[in-house]
Tab-separated table of C-alpha atoms in Angstrom:
chain	number	residue	atom	x	y	z
A	1	MET	CA	-9.799	-15.929	24.560
A	2	ALA	CA	-9.149	-12.794	26.563
A	3	ARG	CA	-10.604	-9.497	25.466
A	4	THR	CA	-9.484	-6.266	27.032
A	5	SER	CA	-9.906	-2.584	26.405
A	6	THR	CA	-8.349	-0.867	29.393
A	7	PRO	CA	-6.727	2.512	28.775
A	8	ALA	CA	-3.403	1.135	30.013
A	9	LEU	CA	-3.393	-1.537	27.340
A	10	ALA	CA	-4.493	0.879	24.671
A	11	VAL	CA	-1.486	3.029	25.507
A	12	ALA	CA	0.699	-0.051	25.417
A	13	ALA	CA	-0.669	-0.803	21.973
A	14	VAL	CA	0.559	2.552	20.778
A	15	ALA	CA	3.977	1.752	22.225
A	16	CYS	CA	3.951	-1.525	20.312
A	17	ALA	CA	3.806	0.371	17.055
A	18	ALA	CA	6.298	3.072	18.021
A	19	VAL	CA	9.665	3.389	16.381
A	20	GLY	CA	12.984	2.505	17.940
A	21	VAL	CA	11.780	2.249	21.495
A	22	VAL	CA	14.810	0.261	22.625
A	23	PRO	CA	18.245	-0.442	21.187
A	24	VAL	CA	18.424	-3.518	19.015
A	25	LEU	CA	20.789	-6.352	19.914
A	26	ALA	CA	22.465	-8.092	17.023
A	27	GLY	CA	25.430	-10.188	16.076
A	28	HIS	CA	24.385	-13.565	17.444
A	29	ALA	CA	22.370	-16.189	15.645
A	30	GLU	CA	19.820	-16.357	18.449
A	31	ASP	CA	19.294	-12.622	18.078
A	32	GLU	CA	17.770	-13.015	14.614
A	33	ALA	CA	14.431	-13.637	16.278
A	34	SER	CA	12.205	-10.955	17.746
A	35	ALA	CA	11.411	-11.153	21.461
A	36	VAL	CA	8.808	-13.338	23.203
A	37	PHE	CA	7.464	-15.198	20.150
A	38	GLY	CA	10.760	-15.977	18.406
A	39	VAL	CA	9.473	-14.661	15.084
A	40	ARG	CA	12.097	-14.282	12.353
A	41	MET	CA	11.855	-12.088	9.286
A	42	PRO	CA	10.287	-14.240	6.528
A	43	ALA	CA	12.268	-14.381	3.294
A	44	GLY	CA	10.699	-12.529	0.401
A	45	TYR	CA	7.955	-10.837	2.419
A	46	ARG	CA	8.422	-7.536	0.536
A	47	ASN	CA	7.027	-9.172	-2.602
A	48	TRP	CA	3.925	-10.619	-0.937
A	49	GLN	CA	0.458	-9.553	-2.064
A	50	LEU	CA	-1.064	-6.297	-0.920
A	51	ILE	CA	-3.950	-6.627	1.516
A	52	SER	CA	-4.598	-2.969	2.318
A	53	VAL	CA	-3.078	0.397	3.175
A	54	ALA	CA	-3.498	2.722	6.149
A	55	HIS	CA	-2.433	6.050	7.600
A	56	GLU	CA	-1.639	6.595	11.265
A	57	ALA	CA	-1.596	10.297	12.078
A	58	GLY	CA	-0.482	11.806	15.392
A	59	SER	CA	2.813	10.746	16.877
A	60	LEU	CA	3.115	7.692	14.649
A	61	ASN	CA	2.777	9.849	11.510
A	62	ASP	CA	3.177	7.014	9.032
A	63	LEU	CA	1.801	5.391	5.908
A	64	ARG	CA	1.333	1.638	6.080
A	65	ALA	CA	0.913	-1.343	3.845
A	66	VAL	CA	-0.263	-4.747	4.968
A	67	LEU	CA	0.980	-7.645	2.853
A	68	GLY	CA	0.152	-11.330	3.123
A	69	ASN	CA	1.858	-14.530	2.096
A	70	ASP	CA	-0.165	-16.795	-0.195
A	71	VAL	CA	-1.990	-18.488	2.690
A	72	ALA	CA	-2.889	-15.201	4.351
A	73	ALA	CA	-3.809	-13.425	1.112
A	74	LYS	CA	-6.239	-16.195	0.138
A	75	ALA	CA	-7.896	-16.041	3.550
A	76	PHE	CA	-8.182	-12.246	3.389
A	77	ARG	CA	-9.646	-12.312	-0.136
A	78	GLU	CA	-12.157	-15.001	0.734
A	79	GLY	CA	-12.969	-13.623	4.176
A	80	ILE	CA	-11.961	-16.839	5.915
A	81	THR	CA	-11.396	-16.770	9.677
A	82	PRO	CA	-9.777	-18.085	11.698
A	83	PHE	CA	-6.735	-17.746	9.444
A	84	PRO	CA	-5.204	-21.157	8.716
A	85	ASP	CA	-1.839	-22.184	10.117
A	86	GLY	CA	0.901	-20.964	7.822
A	87	ALA	CA	-0.662	-17.547	7.290
A	88	ILE	CA	1.788	-14.692	7.807
A	89	ILE	CA	0.784	-11.030	7.724
A	90	ALA	CA	3.406	-8.304	7.262
A	91	ARG	CA	2.782	-4.710	8.262
A	92	LEU	CA	5.251	-2.270	6.685
A	93	ALA	CA	5.354	1.422	7.595
A	94	TRP	CA	7.120	4.526	6.351
A	95	ARG	CA	7.154	8.138	7.491
A	96	HIS	CA	4.171	10.152	6.164
A	97	GLU	CA	6.230	12.589	4.119
A	98	PRO	CA	5.041	15.604	2.091
A	99	SER	CA	5.989	15.408	-1.593
A	100	ALA	CA	7.064	18.755	-3.004
A	101	GLY	CA	7.308	17.276	-6.485
A	102	ASN	CA	3.820	15.838	-6.438
A	103	ASN	CA	2.411	19.052	-4.976
A	104	ALA	CA	3.972	21.026	-7.820
A	105	ALA	CA	2.454	18.675	-10.391
A	106	PHE	CA	-0.967	18.769	-8.760
A	107	GLY	CA	-0.781	22.505	-8.204
A	108	ARG	CA	-1.953	21.918	-4.632
A	109	THR	CA	-0.343	21.079	-1.309
A	110	GLN	CA	-1.996	17.740	-0.736
A	111	SER	CA	0.417	14.936	-1.509
A	112	PHE	CA	2.136	12.638	0.977
A	113	VAL	CA	4.340	9.707	0.067
A	114	ALA	CA	6.323	6.976	1.801
A	115	GLY	CA	9.419	8.427	3.463
A	116	ALA	CA	11.998	6.505	5.466
A	117	PRO	CA	10.862	3.081	6.662
A	118	THR	CA	10.052	2.870	10.367
A	119	ASN	CA	9.497	-0.742	11.356
A	120	VAL	CA	8.054	-3.969	10.013
A	121	GLN	CA	5.754	-6.185	12.061
A	122	PHE	CA	4.730	-9.770	11.389
A	123	SER	CA	1.811	-11.844	12.638
A	124	VAL	CA	2.479	-15.554	12.223
A	125	LYS	CA	-0.371	-18.048	12.554
A	126	ASP	CA	0.790	-21.289	14.170
A	127	SER	CA	-1.814	-22.640	16.534
A	128	SER	CA	0.511	-25.351	17.888
A	129	ARG	CA	3.340	-22.955	18.661
A	130	TYR	CA	1.221	-20.068	19.987
A	131	PRO	CA	-1.790	-21.624	21.768
A	132	GLY	CA	-1.919	-18.896	24.433
A	133	THR	CA	-2.236	-15.967	22.034
A	134	GLY	CA	-4.998	-17.030	19.708
A	135	GLY	CA	-2.577	-19.000	17.565
A	136	TRP	CA	-0.625	-15.881	16.632
A	137	GLY	CA	3.016	-15.021	17.193
A	138	PHE	CA	4.153	-11.442	16.722
A	139	GLY	CA	7.476	-9.926	15.688
A	140	GLN	CA	8.892	-6.488	15.059
A	141	PHE	CA	11.992	-5.448	13.130
A	142	GLU	CA	13.778	-2.150	12.589
A	143	GLY	CA	16.280	-1.864	9.764
A	144	GLY	CA	16.119	-5.614	9.309
A	145	ARG	CA	17.056	-6.255	12.944
A	146	PRO	CA	14.739	-7.958	15.421
A	147	ASN	CA	13.311	-6.012	18.299
A	148	ARG	CA	14.260	-7.884	21.479
A	149	ASP	CA	12.225	-5.870	23.978
A	150	GLU	CA	10.007	-8.355	25.787
A	151	ALA	CA	7.786	-5.668	27.293
A	152	LEU	CA	7.162	-4.169	23.856
A	153	LEU	CA	6.326	-7.475	22.200
A	154	GLY	CA	4.134	-8.319	25.168
A	155	THR	CA	1.773	-5.531	24.167
A	156	CYS	CA	0.961	-6.992	20.731
A	157	PHE	CA	-1.586	-9.598	21.722
A	158	PRO	CA	-3.533	-7.452	24.221
A	159	CYS	CA	-3.948	-4.879	21.459
A	160	HIS	CA	-4.967	-7.411	18.816
A	161	SER	CA	-7.432	-8.875	21.302
A	162	GLN	CA	-9.483	-5.747	20.741
A	163	ALA	CA	-10.224	-6.706	17.115
A	164	PRO	CA	-13.818	-7.879	16.534
A	165	GLY	CA	-14.450	-11.416	17.722
A	166	THR	CA	-15.007	-12.698	14.193
A	167	ALA	CA	-11.734	-11.210	12.930
A	168	ASP	CA	-9.343	-13.699	14.547
A	169	PHE	CA	-7.329	-10.894	16.199
A	170	VAL	CA	-6.697	-9.117	12.875
A	171	PHE	CA	-7.636	-5.462	12.344
A	172	THR	CA	-7.013	-5.223	8.598
A	173	ARG	CA	-9.635	-6.011	5.952
A	174	TYR	CA	-8.928	-6.718	2.289
A	175	ALA	CA	-9.117	-3.585	0.122
A	176	PRO	CA	-10.590	-4.512	-3.276
B	1	MET	CA	10.131	15.180	-24.994
B	2	ALA	CA	7.836	17.967	-23.888
B	3	ARG	CA	7.985	19.259	-20.353
B	4	THR	CA	5.339	21.586	-19.010
B	5	SER	CA	4.342	23.084	-15.706
B	6	THR	CA	1.651	25.588	-16.572
B	7	PRO	CA	-1.052	26.146	-13.960
B	8	ALA	CA	-3.694	25.057	-16.468
B	9	LEU	CA	-2.070	21.689	-16.920
B	10	ALA	CA	-1.558	21.266	-13.205
B	11	VAL	CA	-5.273	21.787	-12.723
B	12	ALA	CA	-5.942	19.319	-15.499
B	13	ALA	CA	-3.732	16.833	-13.712
B	14	VAL	CA	-5.927	17.074	-10.667
B	15	ALA	CA	-8.930	16.430	-12.863
B	16	CYS	CA	-7.196	13.341	-14.243
B	17	ALA	CA	-7.162	11.804	-10.783
B	18	ALA	CA	-10.648	12.861	-9.817
B	19	VAL	CA	-13.460	10.409	-9.285
B	20	GLY	CA	-16.403	9.833	-11.574
B	21	VAL	CA	-15.983	12.948	-13.661
B	22	VAL	CA	-18.108	11.602	-16.486
B	23	PRO	CA	-20.528	8.731	-16.898
B	24	VAL	CA	-18.976	5.523	-18.115
B	25	LEU	CA	-20.126	3.865	-21.324
B	26	ALA	CA	-20.230	0.095	-21.312
B	27	GLY	CA	-21.798	-2.892	-22.977
B	28	HIS	CA	-19.773	-3.059	-26.186
B	29	ALA	CA	-16.521	-4.921	-26.677
B	30	GLU	CA	-14.785	-1.787	-27.901
B	31	ASP	CA	-15.777	-0.105	-24.674
B	32	GLU	CA	-13.535	-2.349	-22.594
B	33	ALA	CA	-10.673	0.002	-23.348
B	34	SER	CA	-10.112	3.357	-21.676
B	35	ALA	CA	-10.122	6.466	-23.887
B	36	VAL	CA	-7.294	7.809	-26.056
B	37	PHE	CA	-4.681	5.093	-25.393
B	38	GLY	CA	-6.913	2.028	-25.638
B	39	VAL	CA	-5.602	0.628	-22.363
B	40	ARG	CA	-7.498	-2.366	-21.017
B	41	MET	CA	-7.540	-3.586	-17.432
B	42	PRO	CA	-4.687	-6.101	-17.097
B	43	ALA	CA	-5.674	-9.492	-15.700
B	44	GLY	CA	-4.437	-10.173	-12.190
B	45	TYR	CA	-3.141	-6.665	-11.503
B	46	ARG	CA	-4.503	-6.703	-7.935
B	47	ASN	CA	-1.921	-9.348	-7.015
B	48	TRP	CA	1.066	-7.471	-8.457
B	49	GLN	CA	3.942	-6.425	-6.229
B	50	LEU	CA	3.705	-3.331	-4.066
B	51	ILE	CA	5.895	-0.426	-5.182
B	52	SER	CA	4.791	2.244	-2.699
B	53	VAL	CA	1.885	3.922	-0.942
B	54	ALA	CA	0.661	7.509	-0.841
B	55	HIS	CA	-1.950	9.804	0.626
B	56	GLU	CA	-3.662	12.568	-1.300
B	57	ALA	CA	-5.400	14.970	1.058
B	58	GLY	CA	-7.704	17.806	0.008
B	59	SER	CA	-10.500	17.086	-2.421
B	60	LEU	CA	-9.045	13.761	-3.506
B	61	ASN	CA	-8.976	12.517	0.120
B	62	ASP	CA	-7.627	9.073	-0.684
B	63	LEU	CA	-5.083	6.441	0.248
B	64	ARG	CA	-3.167	4.951	-2.665
B	65	ALA	CA	-1.089	1.950	-3.546
B	66	VAL	CA	1.115	1.652	-6.591
B	67	LEU	CA	1.647	-1.907	-7.826
B	68	GLY	CA	3.836	-3.160	-10.639
B	69	ASN	CA	3.848	-6.211	-12.865
B	70	ASP	CA	7.064	-8.250	-12.808
B	71	VAL	CA	8.767	-6.084	-15.453
B	72	ALA	CA	7.862	-2.841	-13.729
B	73	ALA	CA	8.640	-4.090	-10.211
B	74	LYS	CA	12.118	-5.205	-11.254
B	75	ALA	CA	12.810	-1.814	-12.817
B	76	PHE	CA	11.530	0.014	-9.735
B	77	ARG	CA	13.607	-2.116	-7.354
B	78	GLU	CA	16.769	-1.731	-9.419
B	79	GLY	CA	16.168	1.937	-10.238
B	80	ILE	CA	16.229	1.281	-13.980
B	81	THR	CA	14.910	3.990	-16.308
B	82	PRO	CA	13.583	4.228	-18.868
B	83	PHE	CA	11.217	1.429	-17.915
B	84	PRO	CA	11.414	-1.436	-20.416
B	85	ASP	CA	8.564	-2.234	-22.762
B	86	GLY	CA	6.110	-4.534	-21.047
B	87	ALA	CA	6.228	-2.635	-17.763
B	88	ILE	CA	2.785	-1.843	-16.387
B	89	ILE	CA	2.178	0.282	-13.308
B	90	ALA	CA	-1.161	0.180	-11.484
B	91	ARG	CA	-2.295	2.947	-9.162
B	92	LEU	CA	-5.166	1.901	-6.875
B	93	ALA	CA	-6.958	4.351	-4.593
B	94	TRP	CA	-9.537	4.173	-1.840
B	95	ARG	CA	-11.277	6.784	0.279
B	96	HIS	CA	-9.181	7.969	3.249
B	97	GLU	CA	-11.567	6.726	5.907
B	98	PRO	CA	-11.318	7.096	9.725
B	99	SER	CA	-11.305	3.774	11.562
B	100	ALA	CA	-13.331	3.869	14.772
B	101	GLY	CA	-12.198	0.353	15.647
B	102	ASN	CA	-8.514	1.141	15.259
B	103	ASN	CA	-8.911	4.396	17.166
B	104	ALA	CA	-10.492	2.525	20.064
B	105	ALA	CA	-7.625	0.032	20.113
B	106	PHE	CA	-4.991	2.743	19.948
B	107	GLY	CA	-6.806	4.919	22.459
B	108	ARG	CA	-6.291	7.878	20.120
B	109	THR	CA	-8.077	9.362	17.141
B	110	GLN	CA	-5.366	8.873	14.556
B	111	SER	CA	-6.186	5.913	12.338
B	112	PHE	CA	-7.298	6.002	8.709
B	113	VAL	CA	-7.852	2.975	6.526
B	114	ALA	CA	-8.851	2.180	2.956
B	115	GLY	CA	-12.544	2.890	2.408
B	116	ALA	CA	-14.471	2.456	-0.816
B	117	PRO	CA	-12.315	2.181	-3.934
B	118	THR	CA	-12.306	5.278	-6.159
B	119	ASN	CA	-10.528	4.510	-9.400
B	120	VAL	CA	-7.640	2.490	-10.773
B	121	GLN	CA	-5.133	3.944	-13.215
B	122	PHE	CA	-2.621	2.108	-15.361
B	123	SER	CA	0.552	3.259	-17.093
B	124	VAL	CA	1.572	0.866	-19.855
B	125	LYS	CA	5.060	1.063	-21.347
B	126	ASP	CA	5.000	0.256	-25.060
B	127	SER	CA	7.370	2.493	-26.988
B	128	SER	CA	6.105	1.283	-30.371
B	129	ARG	CA	2.465	1.879	-29.585
B	130	TYR	CA	2.874	5.170	-27.714
B	131	PRO	CA	5.792	7.017	-29.335
B	132	GLY	CA	4.230	10.439	-28.793
B	133	THR	CA	3.824	10.154	-25.033
B	134	GLY	CA	7.213	8.985	-23.856
B	135	GLY	CA	6.326	5.384	-24.619
B	136	TRP	CA	3.518	5.370	-22.080
B	137	GLY	CA	-0.170	4.722	-22.524
B	138	PHE	CA	-2.566	5.645	-19.732
B	139	GLY	CA	-5.897	4.208	-18.639
B	140	GLN	CA	-8.443	4.819	-15.927
B	141	PHE	CA	-11.203	2.566	-14.608
B	142	GLU	CA	-14.003	3.007	-12.112
B	143	GLY	CA	-15.722	-0.069	-10.724
B	144	GLY	CA	-13.969	-2.166	-13.332
B	145	ARG	CA	-15.317	-0.043	-16.185
B	146	PRO	CA	-13.092	1.983	-18.491
B	147	ASN	CA	-13.224	5.738	-18.404
B	148	ARG	CA	-14.007	6.888	-21.960
B	149	ASP	CA	-13.555	10.629	-21.480
B	150	GLU	CA	-10.956	11.732	-24.015
B	151	ALA	CA	-10.407	15.108	-22.368
B	152	LEU	CA	-9.737	13.441	-19.031
B	153	LEU	CA	-7.275	10.909	-20.403
B	154	GLY	CA	-5.632	13.689	-22.374
B	155	THR	CA	-4.452	15.252	-19.128
B	156	CYS	CA	-2.406	12.228	-18.001
B	157	PHE	CA	0.710	12.756	-20.081
B	158	PRO	CA	1.042	16.522	-19.497
B	159	CYS	CA	0.934	15.833	-15.779
B	160	HIS	CA	3.430	12.971	-15.921
B	161	SER	CA	5.704	15.191	-18.000
B	162	GLN	CA	6.352	17.112	-14.803
B	163	ALA	CA	8.169	14.157	-13.236
B	164	PRO	CA	11.962	14.599	-13.036
B	165	GLY	CA	13.719	14.050	-16.359
B	166	THR	CA	15.473	10.932	-15.098
B	167	ALA	CA	12.238	9.347	-13.874
B	168	ASP	CA	10.795	8.386	-17.276
B	169	PHE	CA	7.511	10.207	-16.535
B	170	VAL	CA	6.929	8.255	-13.318
B	171	PHE	CA	6.394	10.017	-9.980
B	172	THR	CA	6.535	6.989	-7.682
B	173	ARG	CA	9.726	5.619	-6.146
B	174	TYR	CA	10.176	2.181	-4.665
B	175	ALA	CA	9.519	2.108	-0.903
B	176	PRO	CA	11.937	-0.355	0.730
């Protein structure tokens, strides 16, 4: 499986996580799926189990949560890779927003909370459907609508290819 | 119900969220409960639904996730206050740790992930058991062990009293 770490791809990886890069097409049934991999938004993903949290500073400026469906969550908890078929990982993100109320309660300017949601990304493990990308299909959604930009979705796998070889293309680790 | 915003209590609130302020007693059955409110660690809380995430900078320097049991999560999602009896809110926190691997993939120094866990706090709604503190009991645990410091646990309610009057002493809002 290809590994790459060129600066060009690293920049593309940043673009992959950016917000609202292109207009979203909607209104047709076939447009419910995100570009390239045909990933659709899984029902009920918001109530999946928490895997971990993260903070991207800089231009992304967001707080993130990674959730997993039951198959993914079990694999994360038990440290099993490669992830079995059926595993779906959801990455939610919100603006990294100062909280005036929390700062007042703490008596210090230190508190940041989840602001407006930015986008939601999914990694779907299906080794039959996605043999050329490590068994993973990727999708991105803004405001519930699929991102249909093929160039953008094309950056997902090159970026995930930079995860450690034992991690099955997944950056996130389970936070106890 | 008392509301307060004195600097002294704000400082105390910071102490309430600090890590390892006092040694933990353990080894006796009665020591399974955290001080003052007798809150015990609820089974299975790590798999509860995600309510929101947060970042405390400064001396706390952590990333946080707030989870809710089914009763609490429903109330959060539907914006129902006061929270019904049986609601339990869990606040997990981990060190705000730079990720060299993520930074390499992004090509920028911007990525922070969950490091070592610090402490876990619970807010338990039981209006019969906790009539003097808005119906809430509070608990704190480090490494699975209850914090038994009465002074520390005594700061929880004064701090939560600074939440907006309509929020039922809860700072966190549901992140969509």
